[in-house]
Coordinates of C-alpha atoms and ligand atoms in Angstrom, one line a residue:
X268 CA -12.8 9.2 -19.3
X269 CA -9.1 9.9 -19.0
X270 CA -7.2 9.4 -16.0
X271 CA -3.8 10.1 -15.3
X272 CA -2.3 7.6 -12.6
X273 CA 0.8 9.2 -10.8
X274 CA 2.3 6.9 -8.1
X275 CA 6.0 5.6 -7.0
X276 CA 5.6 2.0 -6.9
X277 CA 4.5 -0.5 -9.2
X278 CA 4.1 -4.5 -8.6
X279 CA 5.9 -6.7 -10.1
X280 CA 8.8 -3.9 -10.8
X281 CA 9.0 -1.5 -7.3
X282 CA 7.2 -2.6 -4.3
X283 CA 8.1 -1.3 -0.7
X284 CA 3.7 -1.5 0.9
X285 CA 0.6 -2.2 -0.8
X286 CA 0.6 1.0 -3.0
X287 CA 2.3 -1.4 -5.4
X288 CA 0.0 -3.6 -5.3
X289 CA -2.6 -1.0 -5.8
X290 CA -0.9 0.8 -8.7
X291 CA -0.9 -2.8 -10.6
X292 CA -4.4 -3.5 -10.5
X293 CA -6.6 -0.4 -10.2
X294 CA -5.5 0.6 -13.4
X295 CA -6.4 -2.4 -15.3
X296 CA -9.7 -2.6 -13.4
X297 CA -10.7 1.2 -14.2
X298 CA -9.5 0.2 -17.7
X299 CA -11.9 -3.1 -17.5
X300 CA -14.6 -0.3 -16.5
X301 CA -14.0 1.7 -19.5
X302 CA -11.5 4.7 -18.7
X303 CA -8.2 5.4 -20.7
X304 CA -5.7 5.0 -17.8
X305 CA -1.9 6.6 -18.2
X306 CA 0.3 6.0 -15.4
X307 CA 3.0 7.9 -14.7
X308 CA 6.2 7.0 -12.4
X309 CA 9.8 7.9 -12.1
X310 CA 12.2 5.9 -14.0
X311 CA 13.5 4.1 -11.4
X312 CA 15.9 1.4 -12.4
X313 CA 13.2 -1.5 -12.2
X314 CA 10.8 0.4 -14.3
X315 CA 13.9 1.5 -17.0
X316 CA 14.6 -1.9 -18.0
X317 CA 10.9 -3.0 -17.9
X318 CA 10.1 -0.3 -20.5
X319 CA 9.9 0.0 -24.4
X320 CA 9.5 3.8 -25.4
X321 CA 6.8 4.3 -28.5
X322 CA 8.3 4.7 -32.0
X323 CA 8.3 8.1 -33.2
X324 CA 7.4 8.9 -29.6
X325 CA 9.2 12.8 -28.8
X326 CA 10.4 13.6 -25.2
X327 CA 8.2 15.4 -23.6
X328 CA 9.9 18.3 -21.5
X329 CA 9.0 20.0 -18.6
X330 CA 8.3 23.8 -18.6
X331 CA 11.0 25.5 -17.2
X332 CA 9.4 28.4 -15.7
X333 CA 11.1 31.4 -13.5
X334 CA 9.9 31.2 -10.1
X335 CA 7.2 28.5 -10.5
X336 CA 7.8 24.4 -10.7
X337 CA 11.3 22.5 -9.0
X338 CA 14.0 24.9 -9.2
X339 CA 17.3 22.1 -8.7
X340 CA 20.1 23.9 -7.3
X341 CA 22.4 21.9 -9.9
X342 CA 20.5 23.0 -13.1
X343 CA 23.1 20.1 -15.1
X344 CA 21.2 18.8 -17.8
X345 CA 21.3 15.0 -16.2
X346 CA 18.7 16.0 -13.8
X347 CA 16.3 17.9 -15.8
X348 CA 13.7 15.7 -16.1
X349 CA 11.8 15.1 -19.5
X350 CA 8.6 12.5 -19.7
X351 CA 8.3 9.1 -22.3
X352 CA 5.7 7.6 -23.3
X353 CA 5.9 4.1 -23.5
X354 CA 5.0 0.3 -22.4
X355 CA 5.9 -1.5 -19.5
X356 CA 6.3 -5.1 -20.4
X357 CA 4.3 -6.0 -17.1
X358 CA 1.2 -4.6 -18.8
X359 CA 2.0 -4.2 -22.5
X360 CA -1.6 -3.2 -23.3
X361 CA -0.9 0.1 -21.1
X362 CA 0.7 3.3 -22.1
X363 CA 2.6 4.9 -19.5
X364 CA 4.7 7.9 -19.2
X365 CA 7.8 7.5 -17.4
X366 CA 9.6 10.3 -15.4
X367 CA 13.4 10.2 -16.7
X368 CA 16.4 12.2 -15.1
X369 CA 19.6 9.8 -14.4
X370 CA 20.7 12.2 -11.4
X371 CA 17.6 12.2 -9.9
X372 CA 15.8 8.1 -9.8
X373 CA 18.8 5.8 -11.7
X374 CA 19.1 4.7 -8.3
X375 CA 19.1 0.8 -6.8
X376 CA 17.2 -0.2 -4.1
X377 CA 14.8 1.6 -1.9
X378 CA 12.6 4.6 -4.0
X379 CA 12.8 6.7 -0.9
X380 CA 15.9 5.1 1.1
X381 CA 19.8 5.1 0.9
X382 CA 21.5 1.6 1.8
X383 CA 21.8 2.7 5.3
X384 CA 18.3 3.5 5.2
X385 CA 18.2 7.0 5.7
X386 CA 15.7 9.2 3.2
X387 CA 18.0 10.5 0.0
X388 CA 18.5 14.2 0.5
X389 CA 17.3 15.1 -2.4
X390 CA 14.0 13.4 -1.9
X391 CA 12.2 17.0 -2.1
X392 CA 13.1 17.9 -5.3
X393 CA 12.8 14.6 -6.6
X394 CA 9.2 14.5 -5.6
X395 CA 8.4 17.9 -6.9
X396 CA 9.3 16.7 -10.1
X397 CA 6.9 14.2 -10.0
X398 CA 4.1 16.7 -9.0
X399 CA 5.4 19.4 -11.2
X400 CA 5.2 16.5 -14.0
X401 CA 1.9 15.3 -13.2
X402 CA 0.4 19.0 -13.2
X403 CA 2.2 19.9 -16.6
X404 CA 0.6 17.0 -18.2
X405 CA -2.8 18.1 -16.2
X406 CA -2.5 21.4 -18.2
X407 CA -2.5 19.8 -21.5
X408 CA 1.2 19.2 -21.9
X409 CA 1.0 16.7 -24.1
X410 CA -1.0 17.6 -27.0
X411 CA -2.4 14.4 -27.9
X412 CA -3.0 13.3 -25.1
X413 CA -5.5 15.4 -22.1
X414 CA -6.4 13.5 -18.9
X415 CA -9.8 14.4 -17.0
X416 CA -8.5 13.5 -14.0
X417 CA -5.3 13.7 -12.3
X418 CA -5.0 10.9 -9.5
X419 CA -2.5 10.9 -6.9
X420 CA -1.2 8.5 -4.3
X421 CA 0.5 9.2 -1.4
X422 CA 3.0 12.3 -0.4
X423 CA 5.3 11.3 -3.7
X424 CA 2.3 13.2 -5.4
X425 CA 1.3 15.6 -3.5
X426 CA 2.3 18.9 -4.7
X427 CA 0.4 17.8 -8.1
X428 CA -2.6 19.7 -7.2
X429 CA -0.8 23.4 -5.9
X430 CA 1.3 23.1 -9.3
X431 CA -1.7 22.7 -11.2
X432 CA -3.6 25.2 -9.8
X433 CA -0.5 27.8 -10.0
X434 CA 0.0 26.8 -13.5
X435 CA -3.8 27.6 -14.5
X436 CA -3.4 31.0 -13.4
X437 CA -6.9 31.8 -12.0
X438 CA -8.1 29.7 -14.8
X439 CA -10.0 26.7 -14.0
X440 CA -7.5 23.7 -14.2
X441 CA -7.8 21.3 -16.7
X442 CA -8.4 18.4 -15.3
X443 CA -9.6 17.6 -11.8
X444 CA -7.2 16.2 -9.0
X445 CA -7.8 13.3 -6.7
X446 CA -5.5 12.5 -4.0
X447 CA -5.4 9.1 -2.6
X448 CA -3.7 8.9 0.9
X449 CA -2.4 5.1 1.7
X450 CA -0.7 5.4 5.3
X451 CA -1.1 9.1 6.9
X452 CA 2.2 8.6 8.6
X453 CA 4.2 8.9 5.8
X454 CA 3.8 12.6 5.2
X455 CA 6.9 13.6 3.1
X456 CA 8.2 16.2 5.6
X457 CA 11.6 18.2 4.8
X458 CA 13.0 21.4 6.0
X459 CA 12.1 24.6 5.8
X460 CA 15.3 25.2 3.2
X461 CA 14.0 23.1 1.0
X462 CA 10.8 25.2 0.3
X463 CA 12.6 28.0 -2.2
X464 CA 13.8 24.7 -4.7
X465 CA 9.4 23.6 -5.2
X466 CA 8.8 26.9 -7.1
X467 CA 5.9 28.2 -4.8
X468 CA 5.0 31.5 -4.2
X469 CA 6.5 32.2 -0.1
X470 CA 2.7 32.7 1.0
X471 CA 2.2 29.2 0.6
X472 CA 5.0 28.3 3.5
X473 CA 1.8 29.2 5.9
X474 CA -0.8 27.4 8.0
X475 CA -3.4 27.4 5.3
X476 CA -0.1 26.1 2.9
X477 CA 2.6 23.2 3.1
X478 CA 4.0 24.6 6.0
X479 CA 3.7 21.5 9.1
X480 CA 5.5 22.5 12.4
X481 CA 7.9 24.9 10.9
X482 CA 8.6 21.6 8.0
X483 CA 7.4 21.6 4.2
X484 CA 4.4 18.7 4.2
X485 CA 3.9 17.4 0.9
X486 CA 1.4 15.2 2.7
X487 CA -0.2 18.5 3.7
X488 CA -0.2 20.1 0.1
X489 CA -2.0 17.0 -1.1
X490 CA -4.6 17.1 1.2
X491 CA -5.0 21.2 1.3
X492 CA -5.2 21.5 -2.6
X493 CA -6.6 18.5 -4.3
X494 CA -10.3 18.3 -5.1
X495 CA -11.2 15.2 -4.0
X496 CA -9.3 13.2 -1.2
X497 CA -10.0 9.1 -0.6
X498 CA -8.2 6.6 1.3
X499 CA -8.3 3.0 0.9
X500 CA -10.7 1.9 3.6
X501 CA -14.3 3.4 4.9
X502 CA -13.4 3.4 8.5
X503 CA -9.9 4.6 8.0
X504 CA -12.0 7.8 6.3
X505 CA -13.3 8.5 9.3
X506 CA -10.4 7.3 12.0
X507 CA -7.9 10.0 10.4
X508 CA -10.6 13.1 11.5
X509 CA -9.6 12.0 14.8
X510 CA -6.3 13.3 17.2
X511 CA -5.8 10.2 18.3
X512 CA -5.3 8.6 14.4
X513 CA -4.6 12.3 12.3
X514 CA -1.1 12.4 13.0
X515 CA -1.4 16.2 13.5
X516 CA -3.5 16.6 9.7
X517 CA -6.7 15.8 11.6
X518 CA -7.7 19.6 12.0
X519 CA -7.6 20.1 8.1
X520 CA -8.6 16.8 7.5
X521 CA -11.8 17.3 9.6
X522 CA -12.5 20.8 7.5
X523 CA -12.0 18.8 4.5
X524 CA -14.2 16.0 5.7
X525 CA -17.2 16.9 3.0
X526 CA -14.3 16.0 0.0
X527 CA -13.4 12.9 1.9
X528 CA -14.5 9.2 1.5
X529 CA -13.3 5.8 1.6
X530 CA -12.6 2.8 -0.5
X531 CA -11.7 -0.4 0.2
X532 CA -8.9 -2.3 -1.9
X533 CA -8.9 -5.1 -3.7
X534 CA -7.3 -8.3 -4.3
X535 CA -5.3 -9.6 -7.4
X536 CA -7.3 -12.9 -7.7
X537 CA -5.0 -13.9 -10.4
X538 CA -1.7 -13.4 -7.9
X539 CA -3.3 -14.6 -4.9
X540 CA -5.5 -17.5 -5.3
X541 CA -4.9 -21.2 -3.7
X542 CA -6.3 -22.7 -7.0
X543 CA -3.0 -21.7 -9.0
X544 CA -0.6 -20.0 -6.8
X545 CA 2.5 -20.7 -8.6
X546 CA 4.6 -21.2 -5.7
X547 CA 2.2 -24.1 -4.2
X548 CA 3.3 -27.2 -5.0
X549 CA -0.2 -28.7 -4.5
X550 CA -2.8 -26.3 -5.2
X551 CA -6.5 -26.3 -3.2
X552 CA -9.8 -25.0 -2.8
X553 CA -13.0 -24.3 -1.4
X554 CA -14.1 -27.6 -1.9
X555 CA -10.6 -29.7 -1.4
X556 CA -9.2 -27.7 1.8
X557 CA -8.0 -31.4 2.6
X558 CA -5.1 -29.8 0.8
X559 CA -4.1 -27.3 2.3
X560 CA -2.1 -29.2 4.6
X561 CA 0.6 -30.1 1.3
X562 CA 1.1 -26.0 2.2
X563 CA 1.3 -26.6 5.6
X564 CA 4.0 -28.9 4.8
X565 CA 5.9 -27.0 2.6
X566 CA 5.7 -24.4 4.9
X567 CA 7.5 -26.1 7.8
X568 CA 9.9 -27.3 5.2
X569 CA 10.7 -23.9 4.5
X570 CA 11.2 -22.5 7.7
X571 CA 13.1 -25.4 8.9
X572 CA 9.8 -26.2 11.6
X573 CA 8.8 -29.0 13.2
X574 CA 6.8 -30.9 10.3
X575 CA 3.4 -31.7 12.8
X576 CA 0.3 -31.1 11.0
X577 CA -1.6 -30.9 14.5
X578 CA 0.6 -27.9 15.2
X579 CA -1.9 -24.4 14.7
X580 CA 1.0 -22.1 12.7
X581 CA 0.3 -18.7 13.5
X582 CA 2.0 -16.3 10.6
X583 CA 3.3 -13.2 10.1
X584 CA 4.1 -11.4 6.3
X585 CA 4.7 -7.9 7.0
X586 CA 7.7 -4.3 7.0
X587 CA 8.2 -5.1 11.0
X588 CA 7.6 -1.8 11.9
X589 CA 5.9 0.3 14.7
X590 CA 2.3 0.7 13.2
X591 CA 1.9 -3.1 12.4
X592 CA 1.9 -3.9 16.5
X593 CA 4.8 -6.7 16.2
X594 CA 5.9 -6.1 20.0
X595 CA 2.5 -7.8 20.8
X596 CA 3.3 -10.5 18.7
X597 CA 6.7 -11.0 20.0
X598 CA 4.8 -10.8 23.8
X599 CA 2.8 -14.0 22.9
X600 CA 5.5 -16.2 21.4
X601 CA 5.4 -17.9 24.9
X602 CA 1.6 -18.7 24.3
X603 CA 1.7 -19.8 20.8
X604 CA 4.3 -22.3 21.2
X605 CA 3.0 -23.8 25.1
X606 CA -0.1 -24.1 23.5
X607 CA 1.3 -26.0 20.8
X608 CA 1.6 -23.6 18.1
X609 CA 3.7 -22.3 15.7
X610 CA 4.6 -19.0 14.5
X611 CA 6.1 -18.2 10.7
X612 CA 7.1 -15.0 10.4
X613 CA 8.9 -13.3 7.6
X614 CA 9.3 -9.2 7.9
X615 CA 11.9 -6.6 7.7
X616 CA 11.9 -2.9 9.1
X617 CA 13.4 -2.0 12.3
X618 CA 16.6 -3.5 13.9
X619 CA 15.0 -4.4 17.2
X620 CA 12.1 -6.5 16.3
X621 CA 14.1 -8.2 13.5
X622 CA 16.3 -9.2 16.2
X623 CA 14.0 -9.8 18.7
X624 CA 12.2 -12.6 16.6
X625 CA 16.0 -13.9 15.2
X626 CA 16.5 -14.6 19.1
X627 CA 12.9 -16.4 19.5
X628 CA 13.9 -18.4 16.5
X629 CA 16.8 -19.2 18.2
X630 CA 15.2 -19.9 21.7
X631 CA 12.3 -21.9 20.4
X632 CA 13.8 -24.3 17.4
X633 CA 11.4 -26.1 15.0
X634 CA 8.8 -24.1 16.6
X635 CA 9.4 -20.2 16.0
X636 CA 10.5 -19.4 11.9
X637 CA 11.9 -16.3 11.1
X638 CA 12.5 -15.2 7.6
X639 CA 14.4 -11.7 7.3
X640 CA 13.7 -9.9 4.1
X641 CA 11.5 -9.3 1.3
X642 CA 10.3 -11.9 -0.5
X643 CA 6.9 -12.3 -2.7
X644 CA 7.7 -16.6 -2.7
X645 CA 7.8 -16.9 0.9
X646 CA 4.8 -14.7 1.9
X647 CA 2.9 -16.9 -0.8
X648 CA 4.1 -19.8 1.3
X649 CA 3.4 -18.0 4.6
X650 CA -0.1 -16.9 4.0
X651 CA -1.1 -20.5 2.4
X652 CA 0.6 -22.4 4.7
X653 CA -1.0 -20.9 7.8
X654 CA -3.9 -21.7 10.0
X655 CA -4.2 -18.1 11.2
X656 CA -3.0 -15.0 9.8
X657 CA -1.3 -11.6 12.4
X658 CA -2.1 -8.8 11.9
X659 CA -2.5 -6.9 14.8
X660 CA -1.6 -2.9 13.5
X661 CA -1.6 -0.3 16.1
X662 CA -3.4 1.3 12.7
X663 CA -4.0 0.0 9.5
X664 CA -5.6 2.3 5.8
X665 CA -6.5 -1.1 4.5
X666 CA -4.5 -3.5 5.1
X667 CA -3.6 -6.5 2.3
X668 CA -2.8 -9.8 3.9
X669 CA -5.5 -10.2 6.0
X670 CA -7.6 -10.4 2.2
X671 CA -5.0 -12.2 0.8
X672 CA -5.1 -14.8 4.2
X673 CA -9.1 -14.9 3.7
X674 CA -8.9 -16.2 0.2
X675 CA -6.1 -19.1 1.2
X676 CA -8.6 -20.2 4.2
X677 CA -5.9 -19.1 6.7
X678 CA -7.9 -17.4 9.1
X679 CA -6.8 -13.1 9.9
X680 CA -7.1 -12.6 13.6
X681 CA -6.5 -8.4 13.6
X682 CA -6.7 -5.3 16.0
X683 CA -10.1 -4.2 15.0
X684 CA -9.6 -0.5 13.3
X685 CA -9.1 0.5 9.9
X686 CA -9.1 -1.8 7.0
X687 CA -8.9 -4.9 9.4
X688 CA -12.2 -3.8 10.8
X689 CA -14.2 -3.1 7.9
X690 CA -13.1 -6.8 6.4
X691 CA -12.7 -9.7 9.0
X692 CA -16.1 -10.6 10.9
X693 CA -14.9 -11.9 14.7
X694 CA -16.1 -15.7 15.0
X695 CA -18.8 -15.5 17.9
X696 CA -21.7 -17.3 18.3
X697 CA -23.9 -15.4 16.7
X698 CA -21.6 -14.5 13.5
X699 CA -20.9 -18.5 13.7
X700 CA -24.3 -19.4 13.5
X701 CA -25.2 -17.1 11.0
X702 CA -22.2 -18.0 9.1
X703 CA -20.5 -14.3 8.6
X704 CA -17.3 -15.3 10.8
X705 CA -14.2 -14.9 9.2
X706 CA -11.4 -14.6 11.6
X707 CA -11.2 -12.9 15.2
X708 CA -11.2 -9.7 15.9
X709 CA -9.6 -7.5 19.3
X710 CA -10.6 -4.5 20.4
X711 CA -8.2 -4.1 22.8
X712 CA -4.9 -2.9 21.4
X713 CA -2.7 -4.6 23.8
X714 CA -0.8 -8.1 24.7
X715 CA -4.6 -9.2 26.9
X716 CA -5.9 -8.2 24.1
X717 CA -3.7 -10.1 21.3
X718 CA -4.3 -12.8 23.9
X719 CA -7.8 -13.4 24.4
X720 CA -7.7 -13.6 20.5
X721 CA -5.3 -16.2 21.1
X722 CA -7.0 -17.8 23.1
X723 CA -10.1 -18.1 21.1
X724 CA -8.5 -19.3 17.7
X725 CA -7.0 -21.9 19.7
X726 CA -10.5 -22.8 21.6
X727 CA -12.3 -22.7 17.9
X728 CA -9.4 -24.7 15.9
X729 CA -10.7 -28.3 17.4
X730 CA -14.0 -27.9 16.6
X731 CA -12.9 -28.7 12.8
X732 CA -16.5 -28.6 11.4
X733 CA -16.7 -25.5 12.9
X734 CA -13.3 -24.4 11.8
X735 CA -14.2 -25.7 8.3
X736 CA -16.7 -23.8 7.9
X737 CA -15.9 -20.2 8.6
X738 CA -12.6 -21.4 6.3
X739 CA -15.3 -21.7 3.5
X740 CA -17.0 -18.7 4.0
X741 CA -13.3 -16.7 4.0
X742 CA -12.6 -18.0 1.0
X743 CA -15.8 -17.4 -0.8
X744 CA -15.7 -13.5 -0.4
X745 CA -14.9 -11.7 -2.9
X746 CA -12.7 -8.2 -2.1
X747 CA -12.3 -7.5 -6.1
X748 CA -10.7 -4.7 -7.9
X749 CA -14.1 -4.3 -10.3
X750 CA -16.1 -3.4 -6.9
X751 CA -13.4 -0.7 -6.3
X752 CA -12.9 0.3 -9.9
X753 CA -16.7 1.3 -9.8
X754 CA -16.7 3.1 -6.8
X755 CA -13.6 5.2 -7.9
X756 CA -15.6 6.0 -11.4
X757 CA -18.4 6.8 -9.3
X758 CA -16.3 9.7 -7.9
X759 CA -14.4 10.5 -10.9
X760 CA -17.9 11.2 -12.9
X761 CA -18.9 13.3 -9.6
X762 CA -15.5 15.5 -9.4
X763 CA -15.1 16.0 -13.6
X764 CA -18.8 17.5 -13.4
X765 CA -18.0 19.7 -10.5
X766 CA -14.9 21.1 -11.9
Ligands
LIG119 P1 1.7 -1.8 4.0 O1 1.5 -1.1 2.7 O2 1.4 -0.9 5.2 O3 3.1 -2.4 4.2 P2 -0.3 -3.7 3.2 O4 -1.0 -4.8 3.9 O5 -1.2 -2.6 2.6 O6 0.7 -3.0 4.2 O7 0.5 -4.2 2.0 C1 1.7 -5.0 2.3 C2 2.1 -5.8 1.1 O8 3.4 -6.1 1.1 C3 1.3 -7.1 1.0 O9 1.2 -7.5 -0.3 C4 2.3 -8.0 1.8 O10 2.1 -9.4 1.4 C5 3.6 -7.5 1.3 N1 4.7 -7.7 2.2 C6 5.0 -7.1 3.4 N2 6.2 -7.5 3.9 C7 6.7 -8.4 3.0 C8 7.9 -9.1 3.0 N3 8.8 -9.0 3.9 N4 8.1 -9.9 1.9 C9 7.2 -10.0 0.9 N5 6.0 -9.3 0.9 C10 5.8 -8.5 1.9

């Protein structure tokens, strides 16, 4: 089977979320499980110098069609896009068809951001390039090369599906389109002007179109056109039908509910394991977790805190932003550090919290770390270092760390909803004695709630045996991209036959 991959971020080269992290290994896994997978992304700078075109490769350009597909305002040749196939050397087995047009992606930093962190303006017609590329090649535009499937992530993609549909004409399409949403809230809204540049017929500007509260949704189109929509969790599947977790979608997304399903990510093993974590310095496992306090360690070394193994380090990797839930976290500092804890925490995202923890650093020294920034080296040392992993999202699709904090034996203690809930198993007694604990679990999305996990992590951590144990367990699940790659085959099979 053929697939056709079309995202905006790619791990190692792009990452702003876990759709990078997605985008690196679903592919190989569905390649694993026998499908010919293409991706195709915008030449970002990061991808550019990553990439190696195919000898005797042509360009492949887009259609330029009156009235239908991106109509750029500045028609110079710099920003007409034209497709190349090539390798990336990240994956040099892969072929991959990167998006090129100077004016519109040569640009540093962010995908979707300027360096004062305000969306490019342009971002519309950037993105309906990708779309309008991803449908062209849907409808056979390179001749030697026809995907069965056209899978989409996120808003970047999500006028795929109306192009393709436009482009068959009344015709069936050619291949069958899939749209993956990873975070709801991210909906890839932009002014009404901006809908006579996408190259849609005006009837689509409607209710039953990509019109959002007077706005162009690409979120919307995805959603509206594509055959088949997922997300990346089960219970996020059913949490986005509701008001309260929709974001305003949940009326179409409800209607839509029968092409609607769930599932879960997985975990790079081969990134994220204790065993041979190349940032360790002392690796561990199931079996030695003795040495898992050489990360502790390191850790503290790092973040310039108090080196006392008996201290419980409570840590943070994650964008500090409003849907992660940090204001709770920044509520219990107090807690973590009079009961003798420690918190690591290394984020970046909104002003305020990244200030608010700079000043806890300050006020509690050798107890509070704070770690501005992005950086893969330190959430390695964060996540292994810890006893107990945040994550305590007002919502969370899937969610990552928490299965990367499993796998290291550093316990997740999450808000229960979304990913979080369909992967961490609260310690109780009963879950403790029939050994399915894994972390603990709130219900309550607020600080008492946050705290009464608190307070039970720090209740359990003495009990080591006990402690031990559900460690073990943790690290012994398995969250791997082959169960996933399955599951998306599953559907793939189901949606080709239907089409
Ligand atoms: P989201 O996509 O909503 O940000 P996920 O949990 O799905 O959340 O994925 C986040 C990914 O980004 C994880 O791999 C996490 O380790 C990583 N990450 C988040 N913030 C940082 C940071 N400041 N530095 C390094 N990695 C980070």
């Amino acid at each position: 089977m053929r697939i056709l991959y079309v995202c905006s971020e790619l791990f190692p080269l792009l990452k702003t979320g876990g759709l990078a992290d997605v985008s690196a290994a679903l592919p190989p896994a569905l390649r694993l499980a026998g499908c010919d997978v293409r991706i195709l992304i915008p030449a970002y700078p990061a991808l550019e110098s990553a990439f190696q075109a195919l000898a005797g490769q042509p360009q492949l350009h887009l259609p330029q069609l009156n009235g239908l597909g991106p109509q750029p305002a500045q028609q110079s040749t710099d920003c007409l896009p034209y497709l190349m196939l090539g390798q990336l050397s990240t994956d040099p087995t892969a072929h991959c068809y990167l998006l090129r047009s100077p004016a519109l992606f040569e640009r540093e930093g962010n995908p979707y951001l300027d360096s004062k962190g305000q969306p490019w303006p342009d971002n519309a017609i950037r993105f309906a390039f990708l779309g309008w590329a991803a449908a062209c090649l849907g409808q056979g535009l390179d001749d030697a090369w026809q995907p069965d499937i056209v899978h989409c992530h996120d808003w970047h993609t999500g006028l795929a599906p109306i192009y393709m549909r436009e482009l068959a004409a009344g015709d069936p399409p050619k291949a069958a389109t899939i749209f993956t949403v990873h975070n709801l809230a991210y909906q890839g809204l932009f002014p009404r002007s901006d809908f006579d540049q996408l190259g849609l017929a005006p009837d689509l500007f409607s209710m039953d179109g990509l019109e959002f509260h007077d706005q162009v949704s690409f979120m919307k189109a995805g959603l509206q056109f594509a055959q088949q929509l997922t997300t990346v969790s089960p219970s996020y599947a059913q949490e986005i039908l509701t008001p309260e977790q929709g974001m305003g979608l949940d009326g179409l997304l409800r209607n839509r509910a029968h092409a609607l399903c769930g599932i879960l990510n997985g975990v790079d093993y081969n990134v994220w394991s204790p065993e041979h974590d190349a940032v360790l310095m002392h690796h561990y496992d199931v079996d030695s977790l003795e040495k898992k306090a050489h990360a502790k360690a390191q850790l503290q070394t790092r973040l310039n805190l108090q080196e006392r193994q008996g201290a419980m380090i409570f840590g943070v990797v994650s964008r500090l932003s409003e849907q992660k839930g940090l204001h709770l976290v920044h509520a219990v500092i107090d807690q973590i550090v009079q009961g003798g804890g420690q918190l690591a925490l290394l984020g970046s995202g909104d002003p305020d919290l990244e200030r608010a923890f700079l000043l806890a650093a300050d006020e509690y020294p050798g107890q509070v770390g704070v770690f501005i920034g992005y950086h893969e080296d330190m959430a390695h040392t964060i996540i292994a270092g810890s006893d107990v992993i945040l994550l305590p999202s007002r919502f969370e699709p899937c969610g990552l760390t928490q299965l990367y904090g499993l796998r290291y034996g550093t316990l997740p203690l999450v808000h229960r909803v979304g990913g979080l809930a369909d992967t961490v198993v609260d310690a109780t007694d009963t879950t403790l004695r029939d050994n399915t604990a894994s972390g603990f679990v709130f219900g309550d999305f607020s600080v008492m709630g946050l705290q009464d996990a608190l307070t039970s992590a720090f209740a359990m951590k003495p009990r080591a045996q006990i402690w031990r144990s559900v460690q073990q367990h943790a690290m012994r699940l398995r969250f791997d991209w082959t169960v996933a790659a399955q599951s998306y085959l599953a559907l793939y099979r189901k949606v080709a036959m239907r089409s």
